[in-house]
Coordinates of C-alpha atoms in Angstrom, one line a residue:
M48 CA 269.3 31.5 11.2
D49 CA 270.5 30.6 7.7
L50 CA 267.3 30.5 5.6
D51 CA 268.8 31.2 2.2
A52 CA 268.4 27.7 1.0
H53 CA 264.7 27.7 1.8
F54 CA 263.8 31.2 0.8
E55 CA 266.1 31.9 -2.2
E56 CA 263.6 30.4 -4.7
F57 CA 260.5 30.5 -2.4
A58 CA 257.9 29.7 -5.1
A59 CA 260.0 27.3 -7.1
R60 CA 258.3 24.1 -8.2
D61 CA 260.5 21.7 -6.3
W62 CA 258.4 18.8 -7.7
Q63 CA 258.8 19.7 -11.4
T64 CA 261.1 17.6 -13.6
A65 CA 259.3 17.8 -17.0
E66 CA 259.0 21.0 -19.1
E67 CA 256.2 20.2 -21.4
G68 CA 253.1 18.0 -21.9
T69 CA 249.4 18.4 -21.6
V70 CA 246.7 16.4 -19.7
R71 CA 243.2 16.9 -21.0
V72 CA 240.7 17.1 -18.0
A73 CA 237.0 16.6 -17.7
L74 CA 235.3 18.4 -14.9
V75 CA 232.7 16.1 -13.2
G76 CA 230.4 18.5 -11.5
L77 CA 230.0 22.3 -12.0
G78 CA 229.5 23.6 -8.5
E79 CA 230.6 27.0 -7.2
F80 CA 234.3 26.0 -6.7
A81 CA 234.6 24.4 -10.1
R82 CA 233.0 27.4 -11.9
D83 CA 234.6 30.2 -9.9
H84 CA 238.1 28.8 -9.1
V85 CA 239.0 25.8 -11.2
L86 CA 237.8 26.9 -14.6
P87 CA 239.4 30.4 -14.5
A88 CA 242.7 28.7 -13.5
V89 CA 242.7 25.8 -15.9
A90 CA 240.5 27.0 -18.9
G91 CA 240.2 30.7 -18.7
D92 CA 242.2 33.9 -18.2
A93 CA 242.6 34.1 -14.4
G94 CA 244.6 37.4 -14.5
G95 CA 248.1 36.5 -15.7
P96 CA 250.6 33.8 -16.5
T97 CA 251.1 32.9 -12.8
D98 CA 247.4 32.2 -12.5
R99 CA 247.2 29.7 -15.3
T100 CA 248.1 26.0 -15.6
S101 CA 251.0 24.9 -17.7
F102 CA 250.3 21.1 -18.0
C103 CA 246.6 20.7 -18.3
E104 CA 243.5 22.0 -20.0
V105 CA 239.7 21.5 -19.6
T106 CA 238.3 19.7 -22.6
A107 CA 235.0 18.2 -21.3
L108 CA 232.3 19.0 -18.8
V109 CA 230.0 16.6 -17.0
S110 CA 226.9 17.9 -15.4
G111 CA 223.3 17.1 -14.5
S112 CA 222.2 20.6 -15.6
P113 CA 222.4 20.9 -19.4
E114 CA 221.7 24.6 -19.3
K115 CA 224.5 25.3 -16.9
A116 CA 226.9 23.1 -18.7
E117 CA 226.2 24.6 -22.1
S118 CA 226.6 28.1 -20.7
V119 CA 229.9 27.3 -19.1
A120 CA 231.1 25.5 -22.2
D121 CA 230.3 28.5 -24.3
E122 CA 232.1 30.8 -21.9
Y123 CA 235.3 28.7 -21.8
G124 CA 235.3 27.2 -25.3
V125 CA 234.8 23.6 -24.1
E126 CA 233.6 21.4 -26.9
T127 CA 232.5 18.2 -25.1
V128 CA 229.5 18.3 -22.7
L129 CA 228.1 15.1 -21.2
D130 CA 225.4 14.3 -18.7
Y131 CA 226.1 11.7 -16.0
D132 CA 224.5 8.8 -17.9
E133 CA 226.6 9.6 -20.9
F134 CA 229.7 9.8 -18.8
E135 CA 229.0 6.4 -17.2
A136 CA 228.3 4.9 -20.6
G137 CA 231.7 6.0 -21.9
E138 CA 230.5 8.5 -24.4
G139 CA 233.1 11.2 -25.3
V140 CA 236.0 9.4 -23.5
D141 CA 238.4 10.2 -26.4
A142 CA 238.1 13.9 -25.4
F143 CA 239.8 13.7 -22.1
D144 CA 242.7 11.9 -20.3
A145 CA 241.6 12.6 -16.7
V146 CA 238.7 13.7 -14.6
Y147 CA 238.3 16.2 -11.7
V148 CA 235.7 14.9 -9.4
A149 CA 233.8 17.5 -7.4
G150 CA 230.3 17.5 -5.9
P151 CA 228.9 15.6 -2.8
N152 CA 231.5 13.5 -1.0
A153 CA 229.3 10.4 -1.0
L154 CA 229.2 10.4 -4.8
H155 CA 233.0 10.7 -5.3
L156 CA 233.6 6.9 -5.4
D157 CA 231.0 6.3 -8.1
Y158 CA 232.4 9.0 -10.4
A159 CA 236.0 8.0 -9.8
R160 CA 235.3 4.3 -10.4
T161 CA 233.6 5.2 -13.6
A162 CA 236.6 7.2 -14.7
A163 CA 239.0 4.4 -13.7
D164 CA 236.9 1.9 -15.6
H165 CA 237.4 4.1 -18.7
G166 CA 241.1 4.2 -18.1
K167 CA 241.1 7.9 -17.0
H168 CA 243.2 9.4 -14.2
V169 CA 241.4 10.9 -11.2
L170 CA 241.9 14.2 -9.3
C171 CA 239.3 13.9 -6.5
E172 CA 238.2 16.8 -4.4
K173 CA 239.0 16.4 -0.7
P174 CA 238.2 14.7 1.7
I175 CA 238.1 11.8 -0.9
E176 CA 234.8 10.2 0.2
A177 CA 232.2 10.0 3.0
S178 CA 233.8 7.1 4.8
A179 CA 237.1 5.3 5.1
D180 CA 235.6 2.1 3.6
R181 CA 234.5 4.0 0.5
A182 CA 237.9 5.7 0.3
R183 CA 239.6 2.3 0.3
E184 CA 237.3 1.2 -2.5
M185 CA 238.3 4.2 -4.6
V186 CA 242.0 3.4 -4.0
R187 CA 241.4 -0.2 -5.1
A188 CA 239.5 0.8 -8.2
C189 CA 242.2 3.2 -9.4
E190 CA 245.0 0.8 -8.5
D191 CA 243.3 -2.1 -10.3
A192 CA 242.9 0.1 -13.4
G193 CA 246.4 1.4 -13.3
V194 CA 245.4 5.1 -13.2
T195 CA 246.8 7.9 -11.1
L196 CA 244.6 9.0 -8.1
M197 CA 245.3 12.3 -6.4
V198 CA 243.1 14.1 -3.7
G199 CA 242.8 17.8 -3.8
Y200 CA 244.7 19.0 -0.8
R201 CA 246.0 22.2 -2.4
P202 CA 248.2 23.2 0.6
Q203 CA 250.5 20.3 -0.1
V204 CA 251.6 22.0 -3.3
E205 CA 251.5 25.6 -1.9
P206 CA 255.1 26.9 -1.7
A207 CA 255.0 28.3 1.8
T208 CA 253.7 25.0 3.2
R209 CA 256.4 23.1 1.3
R210 CA 259.1 25.5 2.6
L211 CA 257.8 25.0 6.1
R212 CA 258.0 21.2 5.7
G213 CA 261.6 21.6 4.5
L214 CA 262.5 23.7 7.5
I215 CA 261.0 21.1 9.9
R216 CA 262.8 18.2 8.1
D217 CA 266.1 20.1 8.3
G218 CA 265.7 20.6 12.1
A219 CA 265.3 24.3 12.0
L220 CA 262.8 24.1 14.8
G221 CA 264.4 21.2 16.6
D222 CA 262.1 18.3 17.2
P223 CA 258.4 18.9 16.5
V224 CA 256.4 19.1 19.7
A225 CA 253.0 20.6 18.9
F226 CA 250.8 21.7 16.0
H227 CA 247.9 24.2 16.3
G228 CA 245.6 24.7 13.3
W229 CA 242.2 26.0 12.6
F230 CA 239.9 26.8 9.7
T231 CA 236.7 28.8 10.5
G232 CA 234.2 30.9 8.6
H233 CA 230.6 31.6 7.7
I234 CA 231.0 29.0 5.1
L235 CA 227.4 27.9 4.2
E236 CA 225.8 31.3 3.8
Q237 CA 225.9 31.2 0.0
G238 CA 224.4 27.7 -0.4
G239 CA 221.0 27.9 1.2
P240 CA 219.2 25.4 3.3
D241 CA 219.0 22.6 0.7
Q242 CA 222.7 22.4 -0.1
W243 CA 224.3 18.9 0.1
R244 CA 226.8 20.0 2.8
L245 CA 223.8 19.9 5.3
D246 CA 222.9 16.4 4.3
P247 CA 224.9 14.0 6.5
D248 CA 224.4 11.1 4.1
L249 CA 225.9 13.1 1.2
A250 CA 228.5 15.0 3.2
G251 CA 229.6 12.3 5.7
G252 CA 229.8 15.0 8.4
G253 CA 229.9 18.8 8.8
A254 CA 232.7 21.2 9.6
L255 CA 235.2 18.5 10.2
M256 CA 234.7 16.9 6.8
D257 CA 234.6 20.2 4.9
V258 CA 237.2 22.4 6.5
G259 CA 238.6 20.5 9.5
V260 CA 240.3 18.0 7.3
Y261 CA 242.7 20.8 6.1
P262 CA 244.6 21.1 9.4
L263 CA 244.3 17.3 9.9
N264 CA 246.0 16.7 6.5
A265 CA 248.5 19.5 7.1
V266 CA 249.8 18.2 10.4
R267 CA 250.3 14.7 8.8
F268 CA 252.1 16.3 5.8
L269 CA 254.3 18.5 8.0
F270 CA 255.1 15.9 10.7
G271 CA 255.5 13.1 8.1
S272 CA 253.6 10.6 10.3
D273 CA 250.1 9.5 11.1
P274 CA 248.2 10.1 14.4
V275 CA 247.6 7.1 16.7
A276 CA 244.8 8.5 18.9
A277 CA 242.2 11.2 18.9
Q278 CA 240.1 13.1 21.5
A279 CA 237.4 15.3 20.2
T280 CA 234.2 17.3 20.8
T281 CA 231.5 18.6 18.4
S282 CA 228.6 20.9 18.8
T283 CA 225.6 21.9 16.8
P284 CA 223.8 24.8 18.6
D285 CA 221.8 25.9 15.5
A286 CA 218.8 23.9 14.3
E287 CA 219.5 24.4 10.6
F288 CA 222.7 22.3 11.1
E289 CA 220.9 19.3 12.6
G290 CA 222.7 16.1 11.6
V291 CA 226.1 17.7 10.9
D292 CA 228.7 19.2 13.2
E293 CA 228.7 23.0 13.2
H294 CA 231.8 23.2 15.4
V295 CA 234.6 20.6 16.0
A296 CA 237.7 20.6 18.2
F297 CA 240.0 17.7 18.3
Q298 CA 243.4 16.7 19.6
L299 CA 245.7 14.1 18.0
E300 CA 248.5 12.1 19.4
F301 CA 251.5 11.0 17.2
P302 CA 253.9 8.1 17.7
E303 CA 256.8 10.1 19.0
G304 CA 254.7 12.1 21.5
E305 CA 253.9 15.1 19.3
T306 CA 250.4 16.5 19.6
A307 CA 248.0 18.5 17.3
S308 CA 245.2 20.7 18.5
C309 CA 242.7 21.7 15.7
T310 CA 239.4 23.5 15.4
A311 CA 236.9 24.0 12.6
S312 CA 233.6 25.8 12.4
Y313 CA 230.8 26.6 9.9
R314 CA 229.8 29.7 11.9
A315 CA 232.7 31.7 13.2
Q316 CA 234.9 34.6 12.2
D317 CA 236.8 33.8 9.0
D318 CA 240.2 32.6 9.9
D319 CA 242.7 29.9 8.8
R320 CA 246.2 29.5 10.1
L321 CA 248.7 27.0 11.6
R322 CA 251.6 27.0 14.0
V323 CA 254.3 24.4 14.6
V324 CA 256.2 24.4 17.9
G325 CA 259.5 22.6 18.2
T326 CA 262.1 22.1 20.9
E327 CA 264.3 24.9 19.4
G328 CA 261.8 27.2 17.7
Q329 CA 258.4 27.7 16.2
A330 CA 256.8 28.7 12.8
A331 CA 253.5 29.9 11.7
L332 CA 251.5 30.3 8.4
N333 CA 248.8 32.9 8.1
P334 CA 246.6 32.3 6.2
A335 CA 247.2 28.6 5.6
F336 CA 244.3 26.7 4.0
N337 CA 242.0 28.9 1.9
S338 CA 242.4 28.9 -1.9
E339 CA 244.2 31.6 -3.8
I340 CA 246.1 33.0 -0.8
N341 CA 249.5 34.6 -0.2
P342 CA 250.5 33.3 3.2
T343 CA 253.1 34.8 5.4
L344 CA 255.6 32.4 7.0
T345 CA 256.9 33.5 10.4
L346 CA 259.9 31.8 12.1
E347 CA 261.1 32.3 15.7
V348 CA 264.3 30.6 16.8
G349 CA 265.7 31.8 20.1
D350 CA 265.6 35.6 20.1
E351 CA 265.6 35.8 16.3
R352 CA 262.4 36.3 14.4
V353 CA 262.0 36.2 10.6
E354 CA 258.8 37.0 8.6
Y355 CA 258.6 36.2 4.9
T356 CA 255.8 36.6 2.4
G357 CA 256.6 35.0 -0.9
P358 CA 255.1 35.9 -4.3
Y359 CA 251.5 35.1 -5.0
V360 CA 250.8 31.6 -6.3
N361 CA 247.4 30.4 -7.5
E362 CA 247.0 27.2 -5.5
V363 CA 244.3 25.8 -7.8
A364 CA 246.7 26.2 -10.8
E365 CA 249.5 24.6 -8.8
E366 CA 247.3 21.7 -7.8
F367 CA 246.1 20.9 -11.3
D368 CA 249.6 21.3 -12.7
Y369 CA 251.1 19.0 -10.0
F370 CA 248.5 16.4 -10.8
A371 CA 249.0 16.6 -14.5
H372 CA 252.8 16.5 -14.0
C373 CA 252.4 13.3 -11.9
V374 CA 250.4 11.8 -14.8
L375 CA 252.9 12.8 -17.4
T376 CA 255.9 11.6 -15.5
D377 CA 254.2 8.5 -14.0
T378 CA 254.9 9.8 -10.5
R379 CA 252.8 9.0 -7.4
P380 CA 251.3 12.1 -6.0
E381 CA 251.9 12.9 -2.3
P382 CA 248.2 13.5 -1.5
D383 CA 247.2 10.2 -3.1
G384 CA 244.3 7.9 -2.3
R385 CA 246.2 6.1 0.5
D386 CA 247.1 9.4 2.1
S387 CA 243.5 10.3 2.2
V388 CA 242.4 6.9 3.6
A389 CA 244.7 7.8 6.6
D390 CA 242.8 11.1 6.9
M391 CA 239.5 9.3 6.9
E392 CA 240.6 6.8 9.5
A393 CA 241.5 9.8 11.7
V394 CA 238.2 11.5 10.9
E395 CA 236.3 8.4 12.0
A396 CA 238.2 8.2 15.3
I397 CA 237.5 11.9 15.8
Y398 CA 233.8 11.5 15.4
E399 CA 233.7 8.4 17.6
S400 CA 235.6 10.2 20.3
A401 CA 233.1 13.1 20.1
E402 CA 230.2 10.7 20.4
T403 CA 231.6 8.6 23.2
G404 CA 233.6 11.1 25.1
R405 CA 236.6 8.9 25.3
Q406 CA 240.0 8.8 23.5
V407 CA 239.9 6.6 20.4
E408 CA 242.8 4.9 18.8
V409 CA 243.0 5.7 15.1
G410 CA 242.1 2.6 13.1
E411 CA 240.0 1.3 16.0
T412 CA 236.8 2.1 14.1
E413 CA 237.9 0.3 11.0
S414 CA 235.3 -2.3 9.8

């Protein structure tokens, strides 16, 4: 098995063509992920040069909590702090070129549309929005404004995932046959009973919308095609999760007969990994979806088995640099808005299948 071409420069940025430039970013929402992961990687000292961004910096904060925003601004030396009304009114827009939209899924469109109206590029946290219709509206708003829209699926820029896609494209596994992926954990323990992820109107769903979209997006990225049908089941045995799915399992069918089997859970042992089985071999990533990971890529072809763990890469820094690089070079991101609309169409088919007990064609639920 000749893997030199794929592993020789395992962590190389195969997407990078520019060497310099800076995109100034406003963080819209200062939740846990933005404070504990984004700011250290983009605005702070996250531990070393490989943990920091090269093409972007945080220059503005938008928050509904003035005390929190001022505290964060002081810690990271961010000069511009806005509340949501000021952001919508266009105050401080000269301080940033792009926005990172976090917070409740059902508010993403409003913030992204405001940014687009002000001519600002948008990096929107996954899964883009709470419905496919609102996702399409976001795409239209950004396209009409001529701004870049990217959705935050970090694994698409994680080196091991990109090397795996290269192996699949080069036929190292033969023809893809099946994908298995899962993302589970005790994910809501830190947020308390009033967090927005437990509000179906704000979240648009439960475990599927939060962590299940990672294997869903990954199989589309690795196979290079979209599912045509979904079969699924959800369950919510705990009363505190009423209105959102606590566990989800779904199977997808693809145009050439490939299948994907995926699970996600809000209350299960922490685990996230994927496996691709082909006609000539198989490959696995472990872990695969969490942030700031160092996954091991395992390949089995015939009797030969190779296991490779590349150097650590901060996925958050990679994601923000990839977005900024796309803005600087006027390049369309791979996880763009239309890519995420396809995810949401599959999500809606999954939920309809779970509700009706039948297989649902993807796109069948489109209004």
